Structures are given as structure tokens and as C-alpha cells.
PDB file of C-alpha atoms in Angstrom:
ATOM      1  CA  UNK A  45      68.800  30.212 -30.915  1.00 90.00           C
ATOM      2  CA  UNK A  46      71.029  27.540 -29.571  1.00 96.00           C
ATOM      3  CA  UNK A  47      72.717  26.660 -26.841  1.00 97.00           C
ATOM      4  CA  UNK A  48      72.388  25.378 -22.622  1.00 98.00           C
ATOM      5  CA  UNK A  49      69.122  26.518 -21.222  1.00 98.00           C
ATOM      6  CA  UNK A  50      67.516  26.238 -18.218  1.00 98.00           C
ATOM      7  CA  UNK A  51      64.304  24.068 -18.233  1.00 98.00           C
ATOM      8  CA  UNK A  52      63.866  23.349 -14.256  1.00 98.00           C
ATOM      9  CA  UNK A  53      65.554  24.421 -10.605  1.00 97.00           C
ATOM     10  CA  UNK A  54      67.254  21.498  -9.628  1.00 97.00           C
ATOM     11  CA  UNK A  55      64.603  21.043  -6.443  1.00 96.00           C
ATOM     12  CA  UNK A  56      62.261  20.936  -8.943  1.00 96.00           C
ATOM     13  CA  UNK A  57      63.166  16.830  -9.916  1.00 97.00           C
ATOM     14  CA  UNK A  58      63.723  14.524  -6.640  1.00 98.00           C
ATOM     15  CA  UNK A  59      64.825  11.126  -7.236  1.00 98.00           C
ATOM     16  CA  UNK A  60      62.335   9.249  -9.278  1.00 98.00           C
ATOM     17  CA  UNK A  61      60.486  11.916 -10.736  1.00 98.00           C
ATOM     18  CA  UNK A  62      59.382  12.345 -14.360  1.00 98.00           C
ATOM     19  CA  UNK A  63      58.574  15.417 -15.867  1.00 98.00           C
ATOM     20  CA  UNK A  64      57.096  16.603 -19.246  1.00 98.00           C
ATOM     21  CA  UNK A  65      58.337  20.016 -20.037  1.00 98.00           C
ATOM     22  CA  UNK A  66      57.229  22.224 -22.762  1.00 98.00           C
ATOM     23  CA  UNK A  67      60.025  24.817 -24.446  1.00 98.00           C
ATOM     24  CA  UNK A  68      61.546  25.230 -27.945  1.00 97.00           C
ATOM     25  CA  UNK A  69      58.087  25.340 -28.832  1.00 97.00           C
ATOM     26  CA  UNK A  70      58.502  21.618 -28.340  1.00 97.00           C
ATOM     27  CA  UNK A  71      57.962  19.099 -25.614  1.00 98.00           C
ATOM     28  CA  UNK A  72      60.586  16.537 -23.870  1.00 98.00           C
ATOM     29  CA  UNK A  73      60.837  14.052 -20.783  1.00 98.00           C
ATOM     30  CA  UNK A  74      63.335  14.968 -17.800  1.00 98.00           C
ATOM     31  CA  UNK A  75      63.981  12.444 -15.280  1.00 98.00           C
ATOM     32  CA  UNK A  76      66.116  12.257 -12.300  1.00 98.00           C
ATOM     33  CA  UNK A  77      67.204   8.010 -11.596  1.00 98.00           C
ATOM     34  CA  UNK A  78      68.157   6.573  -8.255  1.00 97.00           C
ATOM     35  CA  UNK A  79      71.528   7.497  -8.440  1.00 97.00           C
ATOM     36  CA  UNK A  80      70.510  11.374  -8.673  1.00 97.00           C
ATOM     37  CA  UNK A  81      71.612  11.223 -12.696  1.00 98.00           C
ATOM     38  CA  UNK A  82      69.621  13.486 -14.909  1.00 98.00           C
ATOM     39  CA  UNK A  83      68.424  12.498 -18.291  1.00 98.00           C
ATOM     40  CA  UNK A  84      66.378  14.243 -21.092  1.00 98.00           C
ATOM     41  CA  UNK A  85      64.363  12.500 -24.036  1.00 98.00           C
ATOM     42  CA  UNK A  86      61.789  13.173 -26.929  1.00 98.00           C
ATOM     43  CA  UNK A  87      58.801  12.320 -25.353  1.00 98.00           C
ATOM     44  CA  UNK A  88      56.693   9.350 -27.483  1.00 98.00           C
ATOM     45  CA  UNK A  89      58.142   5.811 -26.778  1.00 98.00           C
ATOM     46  CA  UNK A  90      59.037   4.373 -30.242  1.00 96.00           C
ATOM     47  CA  UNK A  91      57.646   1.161 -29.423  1.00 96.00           C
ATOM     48  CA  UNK A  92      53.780   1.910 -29.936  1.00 96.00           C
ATOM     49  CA  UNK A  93      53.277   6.001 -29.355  1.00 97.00           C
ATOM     50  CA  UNK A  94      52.759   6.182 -25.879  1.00 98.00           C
ATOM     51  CA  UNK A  95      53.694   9.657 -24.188  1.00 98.00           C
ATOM     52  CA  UNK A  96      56.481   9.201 -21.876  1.00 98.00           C
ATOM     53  CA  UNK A  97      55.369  11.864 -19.607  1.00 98.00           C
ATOM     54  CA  UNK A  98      52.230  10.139 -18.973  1.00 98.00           C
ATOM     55  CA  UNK A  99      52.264   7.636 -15.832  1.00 98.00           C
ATOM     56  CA  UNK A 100      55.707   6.561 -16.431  1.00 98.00           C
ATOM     57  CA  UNK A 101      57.845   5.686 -13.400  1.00 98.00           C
ATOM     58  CA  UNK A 102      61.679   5.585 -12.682  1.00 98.00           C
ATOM     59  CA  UNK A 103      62.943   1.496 -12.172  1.00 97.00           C
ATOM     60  CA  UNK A 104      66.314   2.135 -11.052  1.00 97.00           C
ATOM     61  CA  UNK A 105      68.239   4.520 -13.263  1.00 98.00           C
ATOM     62  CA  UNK A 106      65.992   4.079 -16.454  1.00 98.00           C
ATOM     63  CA  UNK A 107      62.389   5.497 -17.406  1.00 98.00           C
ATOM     64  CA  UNK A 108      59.858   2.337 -17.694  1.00 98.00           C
ATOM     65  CA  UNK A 109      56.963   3.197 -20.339  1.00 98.00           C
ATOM     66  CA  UNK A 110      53.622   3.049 -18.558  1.00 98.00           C
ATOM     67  CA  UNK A 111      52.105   1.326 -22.007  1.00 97.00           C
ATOM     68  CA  UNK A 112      53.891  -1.673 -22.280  1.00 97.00           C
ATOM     69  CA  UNK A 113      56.568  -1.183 -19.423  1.00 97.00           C
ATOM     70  CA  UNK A 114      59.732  -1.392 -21.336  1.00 98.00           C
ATOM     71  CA  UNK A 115      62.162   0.479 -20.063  1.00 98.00           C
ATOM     72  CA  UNK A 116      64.801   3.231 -21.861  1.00 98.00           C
ATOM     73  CA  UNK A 117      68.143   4.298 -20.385  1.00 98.00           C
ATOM     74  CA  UNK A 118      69.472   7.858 -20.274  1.00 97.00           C
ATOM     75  CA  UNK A 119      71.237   7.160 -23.301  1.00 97.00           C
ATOM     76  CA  UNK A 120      68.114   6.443 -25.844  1.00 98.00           C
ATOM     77  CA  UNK A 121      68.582   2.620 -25.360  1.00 98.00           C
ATOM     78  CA  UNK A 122      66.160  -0.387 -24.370  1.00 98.00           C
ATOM     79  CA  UNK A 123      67.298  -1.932 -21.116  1.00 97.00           C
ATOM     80  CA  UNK A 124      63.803  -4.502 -20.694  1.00 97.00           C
ATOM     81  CA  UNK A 125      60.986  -5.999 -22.500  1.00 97.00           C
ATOM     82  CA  UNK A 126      58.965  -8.172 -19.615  1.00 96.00           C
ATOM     83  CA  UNK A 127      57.798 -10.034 -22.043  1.00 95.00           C
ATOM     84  CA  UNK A 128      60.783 -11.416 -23.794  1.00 94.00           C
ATOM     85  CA  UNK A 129      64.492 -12.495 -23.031  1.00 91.00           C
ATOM     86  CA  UNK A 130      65.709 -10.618 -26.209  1.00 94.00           C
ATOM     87  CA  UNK A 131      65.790  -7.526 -27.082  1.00 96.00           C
ATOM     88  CA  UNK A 132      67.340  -6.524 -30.616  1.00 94.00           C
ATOM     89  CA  UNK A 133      70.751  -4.881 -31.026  1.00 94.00           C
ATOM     90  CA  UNK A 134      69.582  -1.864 -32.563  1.00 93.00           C
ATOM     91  CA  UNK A 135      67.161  -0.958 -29.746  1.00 96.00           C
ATOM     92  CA  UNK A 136      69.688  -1.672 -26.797  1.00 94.00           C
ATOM     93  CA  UNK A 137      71.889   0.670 -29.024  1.00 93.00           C
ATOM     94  CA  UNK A 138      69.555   3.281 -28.610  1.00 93.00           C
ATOM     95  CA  UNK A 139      66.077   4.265 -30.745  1.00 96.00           C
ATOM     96  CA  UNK A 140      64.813   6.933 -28.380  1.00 97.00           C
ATOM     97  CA  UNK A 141      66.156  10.505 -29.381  1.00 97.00           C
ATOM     98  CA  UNK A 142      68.063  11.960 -26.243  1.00 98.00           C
ATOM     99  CA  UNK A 143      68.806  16.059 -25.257  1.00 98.00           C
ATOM    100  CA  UNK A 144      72.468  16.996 -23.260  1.00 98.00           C
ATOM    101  CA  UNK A 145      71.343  17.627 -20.018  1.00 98.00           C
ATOM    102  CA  UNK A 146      73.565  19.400 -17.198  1.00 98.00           C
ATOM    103  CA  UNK A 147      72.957  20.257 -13.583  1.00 97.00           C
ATOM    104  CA  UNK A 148      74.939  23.428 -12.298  1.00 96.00           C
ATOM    105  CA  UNK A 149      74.114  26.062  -9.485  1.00 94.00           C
ATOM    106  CA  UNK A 150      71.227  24.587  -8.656  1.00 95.00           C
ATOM    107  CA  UNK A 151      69.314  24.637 -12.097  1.00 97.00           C
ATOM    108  CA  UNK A 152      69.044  22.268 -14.698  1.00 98.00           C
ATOM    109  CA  UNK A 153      69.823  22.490 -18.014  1.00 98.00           C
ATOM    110  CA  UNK A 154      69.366  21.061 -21.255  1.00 98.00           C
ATOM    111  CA  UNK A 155      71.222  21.735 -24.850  1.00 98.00           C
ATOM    112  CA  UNK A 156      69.295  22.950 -27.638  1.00 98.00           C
ATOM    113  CA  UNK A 157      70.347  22.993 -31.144  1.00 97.00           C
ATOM    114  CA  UNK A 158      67.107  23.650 -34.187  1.00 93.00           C
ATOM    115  CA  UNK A 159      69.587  20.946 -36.356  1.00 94.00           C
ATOM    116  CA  UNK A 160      70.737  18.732 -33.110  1.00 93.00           C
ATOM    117  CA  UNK A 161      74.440  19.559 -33.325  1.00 96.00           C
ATOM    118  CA  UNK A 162      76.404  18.367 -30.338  1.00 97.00           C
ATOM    119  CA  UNK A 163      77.087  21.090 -27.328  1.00 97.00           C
ATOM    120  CA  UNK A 164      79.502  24.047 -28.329  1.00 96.00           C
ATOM    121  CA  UNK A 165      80.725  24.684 -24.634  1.00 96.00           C
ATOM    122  CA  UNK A 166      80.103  23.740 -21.203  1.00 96.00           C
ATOM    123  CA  UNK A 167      77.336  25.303 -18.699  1.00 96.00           C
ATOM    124  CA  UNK A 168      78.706  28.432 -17.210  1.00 92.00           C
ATOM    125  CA  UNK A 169      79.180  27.898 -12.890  1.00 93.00           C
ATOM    126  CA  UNK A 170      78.953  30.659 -10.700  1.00 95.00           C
ATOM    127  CA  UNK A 171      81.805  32.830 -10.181  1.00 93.00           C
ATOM    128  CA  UNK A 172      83.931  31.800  -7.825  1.00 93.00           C
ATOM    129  CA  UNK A 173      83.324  33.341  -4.124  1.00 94.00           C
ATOM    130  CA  UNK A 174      85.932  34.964  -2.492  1.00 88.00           C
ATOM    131  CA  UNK A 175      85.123  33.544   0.775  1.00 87.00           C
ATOM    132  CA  UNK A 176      83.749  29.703   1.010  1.00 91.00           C
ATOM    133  CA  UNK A 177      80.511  28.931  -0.579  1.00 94.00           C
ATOM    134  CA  UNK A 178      77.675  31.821  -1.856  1.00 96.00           C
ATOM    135  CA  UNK A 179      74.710  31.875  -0.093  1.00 96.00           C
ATOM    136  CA  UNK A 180      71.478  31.749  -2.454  1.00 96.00           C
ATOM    137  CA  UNK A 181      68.670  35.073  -1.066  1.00 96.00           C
ATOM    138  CA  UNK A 182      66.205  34.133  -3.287  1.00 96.00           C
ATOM    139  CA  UNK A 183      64.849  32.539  -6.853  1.00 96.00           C
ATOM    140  CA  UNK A 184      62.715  34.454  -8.770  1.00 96.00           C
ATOM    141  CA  UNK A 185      61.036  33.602 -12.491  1.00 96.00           C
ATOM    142  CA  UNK A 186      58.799  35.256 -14.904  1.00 97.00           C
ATOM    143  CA  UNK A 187      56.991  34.510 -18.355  1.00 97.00           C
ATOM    144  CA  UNK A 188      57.528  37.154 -20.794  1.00 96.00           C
ATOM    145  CA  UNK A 189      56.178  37.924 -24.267  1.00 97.00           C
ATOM    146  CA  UNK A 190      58.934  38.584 -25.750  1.00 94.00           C
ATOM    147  CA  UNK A 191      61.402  36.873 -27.726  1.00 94.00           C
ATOM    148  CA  UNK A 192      64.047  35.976 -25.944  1.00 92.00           C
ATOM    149  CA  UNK A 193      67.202  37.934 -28.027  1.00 90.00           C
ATOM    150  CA  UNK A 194      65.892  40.984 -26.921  1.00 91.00           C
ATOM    151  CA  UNK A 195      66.235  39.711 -23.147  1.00 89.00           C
ATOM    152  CA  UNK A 196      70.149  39.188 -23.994  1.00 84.00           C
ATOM    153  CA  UNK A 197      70.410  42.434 -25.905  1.00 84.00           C
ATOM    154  CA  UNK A 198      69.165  44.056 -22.745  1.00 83.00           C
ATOM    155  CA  UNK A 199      72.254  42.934 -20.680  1.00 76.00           C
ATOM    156  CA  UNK A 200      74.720  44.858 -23.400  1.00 76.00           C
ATOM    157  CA  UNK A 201      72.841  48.099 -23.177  1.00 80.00           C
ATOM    158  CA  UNK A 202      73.896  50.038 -20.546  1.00 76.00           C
ATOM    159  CA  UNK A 203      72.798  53.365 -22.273  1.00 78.00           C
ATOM    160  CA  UNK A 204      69.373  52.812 -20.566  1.00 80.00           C
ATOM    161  CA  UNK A 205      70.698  52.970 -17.157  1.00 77.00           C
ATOM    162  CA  UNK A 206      69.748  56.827 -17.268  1.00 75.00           C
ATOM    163  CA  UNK A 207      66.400  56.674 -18.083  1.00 80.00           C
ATOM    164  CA  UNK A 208      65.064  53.093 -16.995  1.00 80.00           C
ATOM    165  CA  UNK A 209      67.423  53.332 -13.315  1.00 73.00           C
ATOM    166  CA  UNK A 210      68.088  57.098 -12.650  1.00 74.00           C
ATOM    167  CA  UNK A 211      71.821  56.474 -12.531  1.00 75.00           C
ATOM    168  CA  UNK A 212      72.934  60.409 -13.001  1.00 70.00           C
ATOM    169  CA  UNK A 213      75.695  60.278 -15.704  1.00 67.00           C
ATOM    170  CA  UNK A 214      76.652  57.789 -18.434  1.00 67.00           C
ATOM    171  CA  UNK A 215      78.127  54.759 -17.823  1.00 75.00           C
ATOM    172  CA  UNK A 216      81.167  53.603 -18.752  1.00 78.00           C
ATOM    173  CA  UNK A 217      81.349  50.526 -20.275  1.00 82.00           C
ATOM    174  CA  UNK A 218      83.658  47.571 -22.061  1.00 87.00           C
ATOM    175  CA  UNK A 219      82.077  44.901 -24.281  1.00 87.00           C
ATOM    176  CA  UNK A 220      84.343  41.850 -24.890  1.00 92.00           C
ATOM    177  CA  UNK A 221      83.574  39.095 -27.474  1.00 92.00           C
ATOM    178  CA  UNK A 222      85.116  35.742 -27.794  1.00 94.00           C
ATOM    179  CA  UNK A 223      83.701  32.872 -29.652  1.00 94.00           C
ATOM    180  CA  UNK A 224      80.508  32.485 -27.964  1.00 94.00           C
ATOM    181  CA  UNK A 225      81.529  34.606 -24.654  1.00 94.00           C
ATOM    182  CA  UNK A 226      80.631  38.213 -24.017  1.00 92.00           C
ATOM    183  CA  UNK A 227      82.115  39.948 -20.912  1.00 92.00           C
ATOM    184  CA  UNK A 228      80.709  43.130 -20.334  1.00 89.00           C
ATOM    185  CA  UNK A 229      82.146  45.691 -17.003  1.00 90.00           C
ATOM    186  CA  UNK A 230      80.402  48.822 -16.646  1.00 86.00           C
ATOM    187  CA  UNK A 231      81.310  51.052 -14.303  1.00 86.00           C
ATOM    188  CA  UNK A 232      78.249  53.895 -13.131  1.00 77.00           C
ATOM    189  CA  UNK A 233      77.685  56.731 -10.584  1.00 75.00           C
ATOM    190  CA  UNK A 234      74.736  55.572  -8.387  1.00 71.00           C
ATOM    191  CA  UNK A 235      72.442  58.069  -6.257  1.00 66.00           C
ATOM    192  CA  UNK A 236      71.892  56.367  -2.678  1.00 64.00           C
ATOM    193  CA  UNK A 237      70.511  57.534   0.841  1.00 62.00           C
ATOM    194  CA  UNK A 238      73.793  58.472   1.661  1.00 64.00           C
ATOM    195  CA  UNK A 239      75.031  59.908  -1.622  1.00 68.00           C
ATOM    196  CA  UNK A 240      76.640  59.342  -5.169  1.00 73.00           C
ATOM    197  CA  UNK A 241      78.434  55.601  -4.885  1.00 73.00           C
ATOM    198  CA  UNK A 242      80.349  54.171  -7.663  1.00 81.00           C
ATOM    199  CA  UNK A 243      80.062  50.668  -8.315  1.00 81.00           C
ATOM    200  CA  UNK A 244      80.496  47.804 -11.443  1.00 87.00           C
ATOM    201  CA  UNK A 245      78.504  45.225 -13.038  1.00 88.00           C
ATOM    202  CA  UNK A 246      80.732  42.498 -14.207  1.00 92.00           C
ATOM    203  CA  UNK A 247      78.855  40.146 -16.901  1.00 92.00           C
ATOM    204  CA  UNK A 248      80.010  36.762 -18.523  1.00 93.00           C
ATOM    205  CA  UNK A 249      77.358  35.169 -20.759  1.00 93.00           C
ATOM    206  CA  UNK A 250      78.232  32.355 -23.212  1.00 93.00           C
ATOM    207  CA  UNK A 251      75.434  31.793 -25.283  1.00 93.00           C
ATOM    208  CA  UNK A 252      71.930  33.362 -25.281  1.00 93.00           C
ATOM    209  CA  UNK A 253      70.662  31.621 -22.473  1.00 96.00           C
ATOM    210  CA  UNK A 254      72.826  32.022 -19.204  1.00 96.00           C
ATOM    211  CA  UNK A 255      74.490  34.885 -17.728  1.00 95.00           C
ATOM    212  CA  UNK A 256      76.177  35.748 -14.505  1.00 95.00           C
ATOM    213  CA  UNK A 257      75.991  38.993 -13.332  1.00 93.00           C
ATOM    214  CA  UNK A 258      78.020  40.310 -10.250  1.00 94.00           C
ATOM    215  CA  UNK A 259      77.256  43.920  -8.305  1.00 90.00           C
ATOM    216  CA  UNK A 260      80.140  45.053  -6.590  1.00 88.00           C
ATOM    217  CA  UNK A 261      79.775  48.282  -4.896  1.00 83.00           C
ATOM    218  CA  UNK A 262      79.326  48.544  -0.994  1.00 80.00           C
ATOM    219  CA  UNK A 263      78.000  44.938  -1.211  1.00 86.00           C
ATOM    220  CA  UNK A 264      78.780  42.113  -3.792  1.00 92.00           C
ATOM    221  CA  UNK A 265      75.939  40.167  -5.350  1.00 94.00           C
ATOM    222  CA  UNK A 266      75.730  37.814  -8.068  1.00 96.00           C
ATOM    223  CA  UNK A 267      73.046  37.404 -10.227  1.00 96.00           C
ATOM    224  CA  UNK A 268      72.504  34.049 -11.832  1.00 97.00           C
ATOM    225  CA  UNK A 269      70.122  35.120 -15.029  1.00 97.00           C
ATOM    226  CA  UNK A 270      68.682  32.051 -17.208  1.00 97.00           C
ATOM    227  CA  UNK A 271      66.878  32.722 -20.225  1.00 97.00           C
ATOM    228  CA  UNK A 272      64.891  30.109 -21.946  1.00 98.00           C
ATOM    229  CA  UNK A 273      62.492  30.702 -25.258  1.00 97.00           C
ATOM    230  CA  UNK A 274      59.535  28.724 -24.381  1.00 98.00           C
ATOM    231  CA  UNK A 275      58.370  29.730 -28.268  1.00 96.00           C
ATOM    232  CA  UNK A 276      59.001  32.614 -30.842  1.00 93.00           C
ATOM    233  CA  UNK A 277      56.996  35.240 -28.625  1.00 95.00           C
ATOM    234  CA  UNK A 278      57.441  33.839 -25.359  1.00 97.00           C
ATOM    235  CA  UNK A 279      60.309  33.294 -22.351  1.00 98.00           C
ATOM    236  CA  UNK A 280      60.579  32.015 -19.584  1.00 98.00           C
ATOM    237  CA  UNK A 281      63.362  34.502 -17.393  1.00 97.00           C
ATOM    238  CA  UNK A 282      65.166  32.719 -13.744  1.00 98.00           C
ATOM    239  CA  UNK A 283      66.584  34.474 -11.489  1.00 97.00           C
ATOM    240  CA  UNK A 284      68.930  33.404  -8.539  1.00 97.00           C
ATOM    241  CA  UNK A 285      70.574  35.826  -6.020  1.00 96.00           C
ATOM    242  CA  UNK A 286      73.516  34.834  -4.056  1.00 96.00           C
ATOM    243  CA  UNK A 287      75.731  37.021  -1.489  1.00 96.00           C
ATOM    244  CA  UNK A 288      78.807  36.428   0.154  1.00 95.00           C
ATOM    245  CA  UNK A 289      78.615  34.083   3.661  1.00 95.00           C
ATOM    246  CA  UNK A 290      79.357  35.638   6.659  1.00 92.00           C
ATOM    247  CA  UNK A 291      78.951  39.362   6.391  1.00 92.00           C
ATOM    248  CA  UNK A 292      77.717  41.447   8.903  1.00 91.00           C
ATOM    249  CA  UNK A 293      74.224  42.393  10.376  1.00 92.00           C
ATOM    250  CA  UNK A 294      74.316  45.629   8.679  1.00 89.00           C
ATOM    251  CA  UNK A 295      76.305  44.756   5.409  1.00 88.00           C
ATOM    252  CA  UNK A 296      72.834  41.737   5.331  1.00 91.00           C
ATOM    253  CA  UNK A 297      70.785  44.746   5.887  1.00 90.00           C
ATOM    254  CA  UNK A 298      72.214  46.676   2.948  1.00 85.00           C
ATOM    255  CA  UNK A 299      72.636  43.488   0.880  1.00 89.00           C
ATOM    256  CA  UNK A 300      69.204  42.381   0.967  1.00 90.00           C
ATOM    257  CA  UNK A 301      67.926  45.850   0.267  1.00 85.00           C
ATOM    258  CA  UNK A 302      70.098  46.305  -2.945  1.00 80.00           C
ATOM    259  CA  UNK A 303      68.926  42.690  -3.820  1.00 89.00           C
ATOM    260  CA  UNK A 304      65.360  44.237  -3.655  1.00 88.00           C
ATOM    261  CA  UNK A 305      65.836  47.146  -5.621  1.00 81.00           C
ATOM    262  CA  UNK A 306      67.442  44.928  -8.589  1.00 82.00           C
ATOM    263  CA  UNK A 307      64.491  42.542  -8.268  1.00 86.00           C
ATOM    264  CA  UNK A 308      62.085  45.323  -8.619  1.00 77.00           C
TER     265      UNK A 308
END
């Protein structure tokens, strides 16, 4: 599959940290400059072989090769050789293969394409709050053996709710395709302490790798849902879940409970 997937949490990368992270069944080289600028490479320095991940430090805004210390800009190119005044054209124009790398909501993602084609469409952003800023409950993650199309097939088939959630009668639903968008609303009859509630689940995924997923019913929770394949039988699933600022004691109460139950 291709498209923006999530590879780290954004606390995951302070300022001047280098990372080596293993998805796509492949590996590649995050790091985060001095100016808080993310940037995503193939990890063996084309200069003698050296693993980028391995010992190499952040001067500035570029990543400095712990073998021989020159040093590679975000963009692929060679900013310094200590040992020589001159470094050829064609390496300052870049020999080190790059990835797209964004930074939204608090994750970090990078594009993927199996034939390196240039990003489709933009990361998707939260949905906007209806009053100020969302407040994030809690991250969760898993590794599942699985591919990772079935995760995003999941999220279209609300004719499980039944049997896998005890939701009494059959959803109604409306799945919406556009380009690489799906927005899918269903609308169910939910059994709680105090009786049958009705509530939606509004979803807008572009792509197979992000989602967001809001809950609106007596509280209104969104669901930030990343899915990354790490390889062909494995993914790694992220979970973020915001609510609204300022609601009540009780409406917190309630919130935090539903948050549970979808969790579990």
C-alpha cells in the first residue's frame, strides 16, 4: 500500500535526536534538527556504507555521519567534508535518497510509495473542535499480525457491530468515496446503564493509513487511528483519544468511561 503513515509520536524525536526505524519491511533514518524540522532518509551514507542510525549526531539542522563526519541535509545533499574545502556539485545537489516526512496531531509521518512516486494528498488534521483546542485522554499502540488492509476494511464494516459490540439492531450506514477519501456515518442504537441511546460514528480516512473517527452521542470523542504495515503480516496500530475542553465533572466522568469501553 501507499500513502502517509505514521512511524513515531511526535514526543518520540526531541531536538537532536536520530532514530533508525524499521517499517515497509524496510529501514530509514528520522531526525529532528535544531530548528525542530523533521527529516527522513535511507539509512547507509553513500560515501563509504556506514549506517546512519549508528552514532550519528545532529550539527545544526543536518545529520553528520559518525564514519567520516560529513554531514547530509534534509534534502539528500552534502553540506561538509572536514577534510576538504570542496565538495562536488552533484553531492551538494543531493546523493542520499530522502522520504516526505510530515508532523500533524502530534504524530509523525512519513510517505510511502513501493515505486517512490511523489505524495498524492496531504496528512489528514484532526477535525476541527467546536470549542478551542481538543484535549488528548490518552495514546495507545499495538503490534498486530495482520496485514494491515484488513485493519482499514474493519472501519467500513459496520455489520459486525451486532455480534463483536452488542449494539441491538442494525446499523445504518453511508459509505462515501472520493479519489482517495472514504467518509463513512453510521448511525446505531446503543444499550447503556440508563437505556437504548442513539449515537454516530463519523469517519474520514484518505489513504490506508490514517483515519479520524468521531463518537458523538451523549459525549463527543475523536479517535485519531494510524495504521502502519511494519511488513506483509505485521502492523503496527496508534491510537490517540481527544475530548472536547471544558466539559463538566460528570460529562469527564461519562467521557472517560466511553473512552474505556472503545479502548477495550
Amino acid at each position: 500500500p501507499f500513502g502517509w503513515f505514521a512511524v513515531a509520536m511526535s514526543d518520540d524525536l526531541a531536538k537532536g535526536a536520530v532514530k533508525t526505524l524499521r517499517y515497509f519491511a524496510t529501514e530509514f533514518v528520522v531526525w529532528r534538527g535544531e530548528d525542530g524540522g523533521l527529516n527522513a532518509v535511507d539509512p547507509i551514507c553513500p560515501h563509504m556504507g556506514a549506517h546512519l542510525g549508528v552514532s550519528s549526531t545532529v550539527s545544526g539542522n543536518d545529520l553528520r555521519c559518525a564514519y567520516h563526519h560529513w554531514s547530509f541535509n534534509g534534502a539528500g545533499g552534502v553540506t561538509d567534508i572536514p577534510y576538504t574545502p570542496v565538495i562536488p556539485p552533484r553531492l551538494k545537489k543531493g546523493c542520499l535518497a530522502t522520504w516526505p516526512i510530515a508532523e500533524s496531531g502530534g504524530a509523525i509521518y512519513v510517505w510511502h510509495h513501493p515505486r517512490k512516486a511523489a505524495p498524492k494528498w496531504d496528512v489528514v488534521p484532526l477535525p476541527e473542535c467546536p470549542d478551542g483546542e481538543w484535549v488528548l485522554h490518552s495514546q495507545h499502540d499495538w503490534t498486530i499480525n495482520i496485514h494491515c488492509q484488513e485493519i482499514t476494511e474493519n472501519g467500513q464494516d459496520y455489520a459486525h457491530f451486532n455480534a463483536v459490540h452488542g449494539v441491538p439492531f442494525a446499523p445504518k450506514g453511508e459509505l462515501k468515496i472520493d479519489g482517495y477519501k472514504r467518509r463513512n456515518t453510521v448511525v446505531a442504537e446503543m444499550n447503556t446503564p440508563r437505556g437504548p441511546m442513539t449515537g454516530k460514528i463519523d469517519t474520514t480516512a484518505v489513504g490506508p493509513g490514517q483515519s479520524m473517527v468521531e463518537y458523538i452521542d451523549v459525549c463527543h470523542v475523536v479517535q485519531a487511528q494510524q495504521v502502519t504495515p511494519i511488513d506483509s503480516e505485521h502492523t503496527h496500530l496508534r491510537w490517540q483519544m481527544f475530548h472536547p475542553p471544558g466539559i463538566s465533572d460528570g460529562k469527564l466522568r461519562v467521557t472517560r468511561a466511553r473512552i474505556r469501553d472503545l479502548v477495550k
